[in-house]
Amino acid sequence: DAGITQSPRHKVTETGTPVTLRCHQTENHRYMYWYRQDPGHGLRLIHYSYGVKDTDKGEVSDGYSVSRSKTEDFLLTLESATSSQTSVYFCAISETQVGLDTQYFGPGTRLTVL
Amino acid sequence: AQKVTQAQTEISVVEKEDVTLDCVYETRDTTYYLFWYKQPPSGELVFLIRRNSFDEQNEISGRYSWNFQKSTSSFNFTITASQVVDSAVYFCALHYTGGFKTIFGAGTRLFVKA
């Protein structure tokens, strides 16, 4: 199993509160990703990183920001959480670009915004 | 437009039956990659297979087999002699090289009854 952990695993917060989710990997992989999973939508890419301090937006990036100051950590921040951000969030890693390599996923974080 | 369609929302079978999960994709790219992932009730995403657009060979792995047909833009997944442990949500995904994006289908929930 790929060494990917996510913290917290569950979180309940209130609308307007800032929230940070952490993804930690022990594989030294260059690429890291944040997805959200919602019923009927499968997984959708929020942001991704292709190296330390190198990040870019995915298809559903509004309301989210990310940071990567170390190879092993990729943080996802909801600056002011809204109920529409209630979801399950998955972190993924790949050694090279997806397609040339395979993405492996973390265990997920279930976030509820009240 | 890039798209992945898993038309079967839910499938229910009895143990030992064979079952095929359908995946139809759309892309204008000539180079692309297709994936299948399994999400058991515990919630993690498990990688099953990756196939590139130039390799139309079918693949078999134990009870699992995949049929890739570019002519019909399909990448179907068959489980032979299904078991209760196969109960999960299965996602088909497309990664196209024209953009840094992996598109997931909405998933097919498979119930295997004893």
PDB file of C-alpha atoms in Angstrom:
ATOM      1  CA  ASP A   1       0.000   0.000   0.000  1.00  0.00           C
ATOM      2  CA  ALA A   2       1.182   3.483  -0.866  1.00  0.00           C
ATOM      3  CA  GLY A   3       2.154   5.418   2.242  1.00  0.00           C
ATOM      4  CA  ILE A   4      -0.470   8.149   2.231  1.00  0.00           C
ATOM      5  CA  THR A   5      -2.200   9.493   5.312  1.00  0.00           C
ATOM      6  CA  GLN A   6      -4.834  12.170   5.620  1.00  0.00           C
ATOM      7  CA  SER A   7      -5.747  14.163   8.669  1.00  0.00           C
ATOM      8  CA  PRO A   8      -8.220  14.633  10.110  1.00  0.00           C
ATOM      9  CA  ARG A   9     -10.255  11.664   8.910  1.00  0.00           C
ATOM     10  CA  HIS A  10     -13.520  13.248   9.981  1.00  0.00           C
ATOM     11  CA  LYS A  11     -14.381  16.851  10.669  1.00  0.00           C
ATOM     12  CA  VAL A  12     -17.546  18.770  11.414  1.00  0.00           C
ATOM     13  CA  THR A  13     -17.341  22.528  11.182  1.00  0.00           C
ATOM     14  CA  GLU A  14     -19.575  25.545  10.825  1.00  0.00           C
ATOM     15  CA  THR A  15     -20.171  27.779   7.839  1.00  0.00           C
ATOM     16  CA  GLY A  16     -17.619  30.553   7.595  1.00  0.00           C
ATOM     17  CA  THR A  17     -14.917  28.710   9.523  1.00  0.00           C
ATOM     18  CA  PRO A  18     -11.489  28.137   7.949  1.00  0.00           C
ATOM     19  CA  VAL A  19     -10.531  24.484   7.573  1.00  0.00           C
ATOM     20  CA  THR A  20      -7.228  22.859   6.630  1.00  0.00           C
ATOM     21  CA  LEU A  21      -6.861  19.267   5.539  1.00  0.00           C
ATOM     22  CA  ARG A  22      -3.479  17.610   5.462  1.00  0.00           C
ATOM     23  CA  CYS A  23      -2.101  14.951   3.157  1.00  0.00           C
ATOM     24  CA  HIS A  24       1.181  13.301   4.074  1.00  0.00           C
ATOM     25  CA  GLN A  25       3.113  10.813   1.926  1.00  0.00           C
ATOM     26  CA  THR A  26       6.163   8.713   2.627  1.00  0.00           C
ATOM     27  CA  GLU A  27       6.800   7.719  -1.013  1.00  0.00           C
ATOM     28  CA  ASN A  28       8.712  10.830  -2.075  1.00  0.00           C
ATOM     29  CA  HIS A  29       6.428  11.146  -5.108  1.00  0.00           C
ATOM     30  CA  ARG A  30       6.579  14.388  -7.044  1.00  0.00           C
ATOM     31  CA  TYR A  31       2.873  14.772  -7.857  1.00  0.00           C
ATOM     32  CA  MET A  32       0.103  15.232  -5.321  1.00  0.00           C
ATOM     33  CA  TYR A  33      -3.592  15.885  -5.873  1.00  0.00           C
ATOM     34  CA  TRP A  34      -6.725  16.835  -3.980  1.00  0.00           C
ATOM     35  CA  TYR A  35     -10.094  15.497  -5.134  1.00  0.00           C
ATOM     36  CA  ARG A  36     -13.583  15.741  -3.759  1.00  0.00           C
ATOM     37  CA  GLN A  37     -16.112  12.950  -4.062  1.00  0.00           C
ATOM     38  CA  ASP A  38     -19.810  13.696  -4.258  1.00  0.00           C
ATOM     39  CA  PRO A  39     -22.738  11.409  -5.131  1.00  0.00           C
ATOM     40  CA  GLY A  40     -23.375  11.315  -8.868  1.00  0.00           C
ATOM     41  CA  HIS A  41     -20.105  13.086  -9.693  1.00  0.00           C
ATOM     42  CA  GLY A  42     -17.418  10.532  -9.047  1.00  0.00           C
ATOM     43  CA  LEU A  43     -14.199  12.324  -8.106  1.00  0.00           C
ATOM     44  CA  ARG A  44     -13.356  15.834  -9.244  1.00  0.00           C
ATOM     45  CA  LEU A  45      -9.935  17.416  -9.132  1.00  0.00           C
ATOM     46  CA  ILE A  46      -9.607  20.482  -6.899  1.00  0.00           C
ATOM     47  CA  HIS A  47      -5.884  21.306  -7.089  1.00  0.00           C
ATOM     48  CA  TYR A  48      -2.702  19.480  -7.806  1.00  0.00           C
ATOM     49  CA  SER A  49       1.005  19.948  -7.199  1.00  0.00           C
ATOM     50  CA  TYR A  50       3.912  19.000  -9.437  1.00  0.00           C
ATOM     51  CA  GLY A  51       6.644  19.870  -6.955  1.00  0.00           C
ATOM     52  CA  VAL A  52       7.435  21.867  -3.841  1.00  0.00           C
ATOM     53  CA  LYS A  53       5.753  25.259  -4.144  1.00  0.00           C
ATOM     54  CA  ASP A  54       4.409  24.307  -7.604  1.00  0.00           C
ATOM     55  CA  THR A  55       0.637  24.025  -7.701  1.00  0.00           C
ATOM     56  CA  ASP A  56      -2.182  24.519 -10.169  1.00  0.00           C
ATOM     57  CA  LYS A  57      -5.960  24.519 -10.277  1.00  0.00           C
ATOM     58  CA  GLY A  58      -8.233  21.644 -11.157  1.00  0.00           C
ATOM     59  CA  GLU A  59     -11.817  21.760 -12.340  1.00  0.00           C
ATOM     60  CA  VAL A  60     -13.466  22.712  -9.013  1.00  0.00           C
ATOM     61  CA  SER A  61     -10.908  25.015  -7.375  1.00  0.00           C
ATOM     62  CA  ASP A  62     -13.173  27.923  -6.345  1.00  0.00           C
ATOM     63  CA  GLY A  63     -13.178  28.357  -2.568  1.00  0.00           C
ATOM     64  CA  TYR A  64     -10.053  26.236  -2.068  1.00  0.00           C
ATOM     65  CA  SER A  65      -6.367  26.987  -1.784  1.00  0.00           C
ATOM     66  CA  VAL A  66      -3.381  24.678  -1.412  1.00  0.00           C
ATOM     67  CA  SER A  67       0.197  24.801  -0.277  1.00  0.00           C
ATOM     68  CA  ARG A  68       3.159  22.499  -0.562  1.00  0.00           C
ATOM     69  CA  SER A  69       6.255  23.549   1.361  1.00  0.00           C
ATOM     70  CA  LYS A  70       7.709  20.038   1.608  1.00  0.00           C
ATOM     71  CA  THR A  71       7.648  17.094  -0.770  1.00  0.00           C
ATOM     72  CA  GLU A  72       5.730  14.975   1.705  1.00  0.00           C
ATOM     73  CA  ASP A  73       2.950  17.386   2.679  1.00  0.00           C
ATOM     74  CA  PHE A  74       0.124  18.881   0.640  1.00  0.00           C
ATOM     75  CA  LEU A  75      -2.377  21.074   2.471  1.00  0.00           C
ATOM     76  CA  LEU A  76      -5.882  21.932   1.310  1.00  0.00           C
ATOM     77  CA  THR A  77      -7.494  25.006   2.876  1.00  0.00           C
ATOM     78  CA  LEU A  78     -11.086  26.104   2.779  1.00  0.00           C
ATOM     79  CA  GLU A  79     -10.766  29.777   3.631  1.00  0.00           C
ATOM     80  CA  SER A  80     -14.402  30.146   4.669  1.00  0.00           C
ATOM     81  CA  ALA A  81     -16.245  26.839   4.584  1.00  0.00           C
ATOM     82  CA  THR A  82     -19.696  26.634   2.994  1.00  0.00           C
ATOM     83  CA  SER A  83     -22.284  23.873   3.106  1.00  0.00           C
ATOM     84  CA  SER A  84     -21.593  23.095  -0.555  1.00  0.00           C
ATOM     85  CA  GLN A  85     -18.112  21.994   0.493  1.00  0.00           C
ATOM     86  CA  THR A  86     -19.512  19.143   2.535  1.00  0.00           C
ATOM     87  CA  SER A  87     -17.883  16.196   0.840  1.00  0.00           C
ATOM     88  CA  VAL A  88     -15.348  13.430   1.102  1.00  0.00           C
ATOM     89  CA  TYR A  89     -11.875  14.663   0.214  1.00  0.00           C
ATOM     90  CA  PHE A  90      -9.234  12.378  -1.201  1.00  0.00           C
ATOM     91  CA  CYS A  91      -5.568  13.028  -1.580  1.00  0.00           C
ATOM     92  CA  ALA A  92      -3.649  11.147  -4.270  1.00  0.00           C
ATOM     93  CA  ILE A  93      -0.025  10.821  -5.295  1.00  0.00           C
ATOM     94  CA  SER A  94       1.829   9.706  -8.387  1.00  0.00           C
ATOM     95  CA  GLU A  95       5.514   9.349  -9.084  1.00  0.00           C
ATOM     96  CA  THR A  96       5.241  10.925 -12.506  1.00  0.00           C
ATOM     97  CA  GLN A  97       2.421  12.559 -14.373  1.00  0.00           C
ATOM     98  CA  VAL A  98      -0.855  10.655 -14.415  1.00  0.00           C
ATOM     99  CA  GLY A  99      -1.061   8.583 -17.539  1.00  0.00           C
ATOM    100  CA  LEU A 100       2.613   7.802 -17.441  1.00  0.00           C
ATOM    101  CA  ASP A 101       2.043   6.545 -13.944  1.00  0.00           C
ATOM    102  CA  THR A 102      -0.782   5.564 -11.648  1.00  0.00           C
ATOM    103  CA  GLN A 103      -2.437   7.631  -8.948  1.00  0.00           C
ATOM    104  CA  TYR A 104      -2.697   6.098  -5.502  1.00  0.00           C
ATOM    105  CA  PHE A 105      -5.247   7.462  -3.085  1.00  0.00           C
ATOM    106  CA  GLY A 106      -5.272   8.205   0.604  1.00  0.00           C
ATOM    107  CA  PRO A 107      -8.047   6.986   2.938  1.00  0.00           C
ATOM    108  CA  GLY A 108     -10.164  10.137   2.598  1.00  0.00           C
ATOM    109  CA  THR A 109     -11.436  12.867   4.919  1.00  0.00           C
ATOM    110  CA  ARG A 110     -15.153  13.259   5.504  1.00  0.00           C
ATOM    111  CA  LEU A 111     -15.950  16.946   5.984  1.00  0.00           C
ATOM    112  CA  THR A 112     -19.341  18.198   7.101  1.00  0.00           C
ATOM    113  CA  VAL A 113     -20.060  21.922   7.027  1.00  0.00           C
ATOM    114  CA  LEU A 114     -23.133  22.884   9.057  1.00  0.00           C
TER     115      LEU A 114
ATOM    116  CA  ALA B   1     -15.568  17.316 -24.663  1.00  0.00           C
ATOM    117  CA  GLN B   2     -13.927  14.785 -22.398  1.00  0.00           C
ATOM    118  CA  LYS B   3     -16.375  12.575 -20.612  1.00  0.00           C
ATOM    119  CA  VAL B   4     -16.756   9.217 -18.896  1.00  0.00           C
ATOM    120  CA  THR B   5     -20.155   7.574 -18.689  1.00  0.00           C
ATOM    121  CA  GLN B   6     -20.991   4.699 -16.409  1.00  0.00           C
ATOM    122  CA  ALA B   7     -24.623   4.198 -17.285  1.00  0.00           C
ATOM    123  CA  GLN B   8     -25.242   1.524 -14.669  1.00  0.00           C
ATOM    124  CA  THR B   9     -25.829   3.241 -11.355  1.00  0.00           C
ATOM    125  CA  GLU B  10     -26.383   0.046  -9.382  1.00  0.00           C
ATOM    126  CA  ILE B  11     -26.131  -3.633 -10.215  1.00  0.00           C
ATOM    127  CA  SER B  12     -27.238  -6.479  -8.002  1.00  0.00           C
ATOM    128  CA  VAL B  13     -26.162 -10.080  -8.617  1.00  0.00           C
ATOM    129  CA  VAL B  14     -26.094 -13.341  -6.742  1.00  0.00           C
ATOM    130  CA  GLU B  15     -22.769 -14.840  -5.787  1.00  0.00           C
ATOM    131  CA  LYS B  16     -21.044 -16.817  -8.564  1.00  0.00           C
ATOM    132  CA  GLU B  17     -22.790 -14.879 -11.314  1.00  0.00           C
ATOM    133  CA  ASP B  18     -20.661 -13.093 -13.893  1.00  0.00           C
ATOM    134  CA  VAL B  19     -21.160  -9.341 -14.112  1.00  0.00           C
ATOM    135  CA  THR B  20     -19.974  -6.690 -16.563  1.00  0.00           C
ATOM    136  CA  LEU B  21     -19.595  -3.042 -15.655  1.00  0.00           C
ATOM    137  CA  ASP B  22     -19.803  -0.704 -18.607  1.00  0.00           C
ATOM    138  CA  CYS B  23     -17.638   2.331 -19.239  1.00  0.00           C
ATOM    139  CA  VAL B  24     -17.944   4.592 -22.275  1.00  0.00           C
ATOM    140  CA  TYR B  25     -15.600   7.518 -22.750  1.00  0.00           C
ATOM    141  CA  GLU B  26     -15.284  10.544 -25.011  1.00  0.00           C
ATOM    142  CA  THR B  27     -12.074  12.287 -25.912  1.00  0.00           C
ATOM    143  CA  ARG B  28     -10.553  13.998 -28.930  1.00  0.00           C
ATOM    144  CA  ASP B  29      -7.037  13.076 -27.866  1.00  0.00           C
ATOM    145  CA  THR B  30      -5.294  10.210 -29.606  1.00  0.00           C
ATOM    146  CA  THR B  31      -3.159   9.524 -26.546  1.00  0.00           C
ATOM    147  CA  TYR B  32      -5.079   8.863 -23.386  1.00  0.00           C
ATOM    148  CA  TYR B  33      -5.219   6.495 -20.456  1.00  0.00           C
ATOM    149  CA  LEU B  34      -8.071   4.589 -18.906  1.00  0.00           C
ATOM    150  CA  PHE B  35      -8.318   3.356 -15.334  1.00  0.00           C
ATOM    151  CA  TRP B  36     -10.585   1.316 -13.121  1.00  0.00           C
ATOM    152  CA  TYR B  37     -10.717   1.824  -9.366  1.00  0.00           C
ATOM    153  CA  LYS B  38     -12.636  -0.074  -6.695  1.00  0.00           C
ATOM    154  CA  GLN B  39     -14.100   1.626  -3.621  1.00  0.00           C
ATOM    155  CA  PRO B  40     -15.205  -0.953  -1.045  1.00  0.00           C
ATOM    156  CA  PRO B  41     -17.566  -0.033   1.811  1.00  0.00           C
ATOM    157  CA  SER B  42     -14.560   0.960   3.914  1.00  0.00           C
ATOM    158  CA  GLY B  43     -14.134   3.945   1.583  1.00  0.00           C
ATOM    159  CA  GLU B  44     -10.608   3.713   0.233  1.00  0.00           C
ATOM    160  CA  LEU B  45      -9.908   3.763  -3.500  1.00  0.00           C
ATOM    161  CA  VAL B  46      -8.069   0.751  -4.825  1.00  0.00           C
ATOM    162  CA  PHE B  47      -6.330   0.874  -8.196  1.00  0.00           C
ATOM    163  CA  LEU B  48      -7.270  -2.050 -10.454  1.00  0.00           C
ATOM    164  CA  ILE B  49      -5.914  -1.384 -13.924  1.00  0.00           C
ATOM    165  CA  ARG B  50      -4.422   1.208 -16.272  1.00  0.00           C
ATOM    166  CA  ARG B  51      -4.586   0.960 -20.048  1.00  0.00           C
ATOM    167  CA  ASN B  52      -3.155   3.343 -22.647  1.00  0.00           C
ATOM    168  CA  SER B  53      -4.912   4.177 -25.889  1.00  0.00           C
ATOM    169  CA  PHE B  54      -2.401   2.296 -28.029  1.00  0.00           C
ATOM    170  CA  ASP B  55      -2.856  -1.005 -26.273  1.00  0.00           C
ATOM    171  CA  GLU B  56      -6.153  -2.648 -27.140  1.00  0.00           C
ATOM    172  CA  GLN B  57      -5.227  -6.029 -25.797  1.00  0.00           C
ATOM    173  CA  ASN B  58      -7.729  -7.389 -23.360  1.00  0.00           C
ATOM    174  CA  GLU B  59      -6.403  -8.166 -19.937  1.00  0.00           C
ATOM    175  CA  ILE B  60      -7.246 -10.830 -17.417  1.00  0.00           C
ATOM    176  CA  SER B  61      -6.247 -10.842 -13.781  1.00  0.00           C
ATOM    177  CA  GLY B  62      -7.731 -13.736 -11.862  1.00  0.00           C
ATOM    178  CA  ARG B  63     -11.508 -13.292 -11.886  1.00  0.00           C
ATOM    179  CA  TYR B  64     -11.200  -9.797 -13.376  1.00  0.00           C
ATOM    180  CA  SER B  65     -11.017  -9.040 -17.068  1.00  0.00           C
ATOM    181  CA  TRP B  66     -11.133  -5.862 -19.099  1.00  0.00           C
ATOM    182  CA  ASN B  67     -12.287  -5.352 -22.665  1.00  0.00           C
ATOM    183  CA  PHE B  68     -10.974  -2.213 -24.366  1.00  0.00           C
ATOM    184  CA  GLN B  69     -12.557  -1.327 -27.725  1.00  0.00           C
ATOM    185  CA  LYS B  70     -11.515   1.950 -29.325  1.00  0.00           C
ATOM    186  CA  SER B  71     -14.101   1.498 -32.087  1.00  0.00           C
ATOM    187  CA  THR B  72     -16.899   1.862 -29.548  1.00  0.00           C
ATOM    188  CA  SER B  73     -14.933   3.997 -27.025  1.00  0.00           C
ATOM    189  CA  SER B  74     -15.585   1.460 -24.326  1.00  0.00           C
ATOM    190  CA  PHE B  75     -13.519  -0.038 -21.543  1.00  0.00           C
ATOM    191  CA  ASN B  76     -15.706  -2.612 -19.865  1.00  0.00           C
ATOM    192  CA  PHE B  77     -14.883  -4.583 -16.750  1.00  0.00           C
ATOM    193  CA  THR B  78     -16.078  -8.135 -16.117  1.00  0.00           C
ATOM    194  CA  ILE B  79     -15.993 -10.019 -12.844  1.00  0.00           C
ATOM    195  CA  THR B  80     -16.313 -13.758 -13.284  1.00  0.00           C
ATOM    196  CA  ALA B  81     -17.887 -15.865 -10.537  1.00  0.00           C
ATOM    197  CA  SER B  82     -18.601 -12.837  -8.366  1.00  0.00           C
ATOM    198  CA  GLN B  83     -18.086 -12.977  -4.620  1.00  0.00           C
ATOM    199  CA  VAL B  84     -19.565 -10.997  -1.747  1.00  0.00           C
ATOM    200  CA  VAL B  85     -16.190  -9.272  -1.304  1.00  0.00           C
ATOM    201  CA  ASP B  86     -16.618  -7.782  -4.774  1.00  0.00           C
ATOM    202  CA  SER B  87     -19.416  -5.581  -3.429  1.00  0.00           C
ATOM    203  CA  ALA B  88     -18.161  -2.042  -3.931  1.00  0.00           C
ATOM    204  CA  VAL B  89     -18.443   1.053  -6.057  1.00  0.00           C
ATOM    205  CA  TYR B  90     -16.350   0.826  -9.206  1.00  0.00           C
ATOM    206  CA  PHE B  91     -15.067   3.895 -10.992  1.00  0.00           C
ATOM    207  CA  CYS B  92     -13.838   4.183 -14.519  1.00  0.00           C
ATOM    208  CA  ALA B  93     -11.543   7.137 -15.257  1.00  0.00           C
ATOM    209  CA  LEU B  94      -9.988   8.806 -18.294  1.00  0.00           C
ATOM    210  CA  HIS B  95      -6.755  10.775 -18.312  1.00  0.00           C
ATOM    211  CA  TYR B  96      -6.101  12.717 -21.469  1.00  0.00           C
ATOM    212  CA  THR B  97      -2.803  14.331 -22.258  1.00  0.00           C
ATOM    213  CA  GLY B  98      -4.299  17.458 -23.778  1.00  0.00           C
ATOM    214  CA  GLY B  99      -4.924  18.781 -20.289  1.00  0.00           C
ATOM    215  CA  PHE B 100      -3.722  17.818 -16.864  1.00  0.00           C
ATOM    216  CA  LYS B 101      -6.955  16.205 -15.886  1.00  0.00           C
ATOM    217  CA  THR B 102      -8.348  12.837 -14.933  1.00  0.00           C
ATOM    218  CA  ILE B 103     -12.092  12.546 -15.481  1.00  0.00           C
ATOM    219  CA  PHE B 104     -13.948  10.046 -13.354  1.00  0.00           C
ATOM    220  CA  GLY B 105     -17.260   8.438 -14.147  1.00  0.00           C
ATOM    221  CA  ALA B 106     -20.020   8.657 -11.556  1.00  0.00           C
ATOM    222  CA  GLY B 107     -19.389   5.062 -10.495  1.00  0.00           C
ATOM    223  CA  THR B 108     -21.346   1.804 -10.512  1.00  0.00           C
ATOM    224  CA  ARG B 109     -22.384   0.317  -7.193  1.00  0.00           C
ATOM    225  CA  LEU B 110     -22.200  -3.470  -7.284  1.00  0.00           C
ATOM    226  CA  PHE B 111     -24.062  -5.579  -4.747  1.00  0.00           C
ATOM    227  CA  VAL B 112     -23.171  -9.259  -4.616  1.00  0.00           C
ATOM    228  CA  LYS B 113     -25.607 -11.260  -2.525  1.00  0.00           C
ATOM    229  CA  ALA B 114     -24.704 -14.561  -0.897  1.00  0.00           C
TER     230      ALA B 114
END
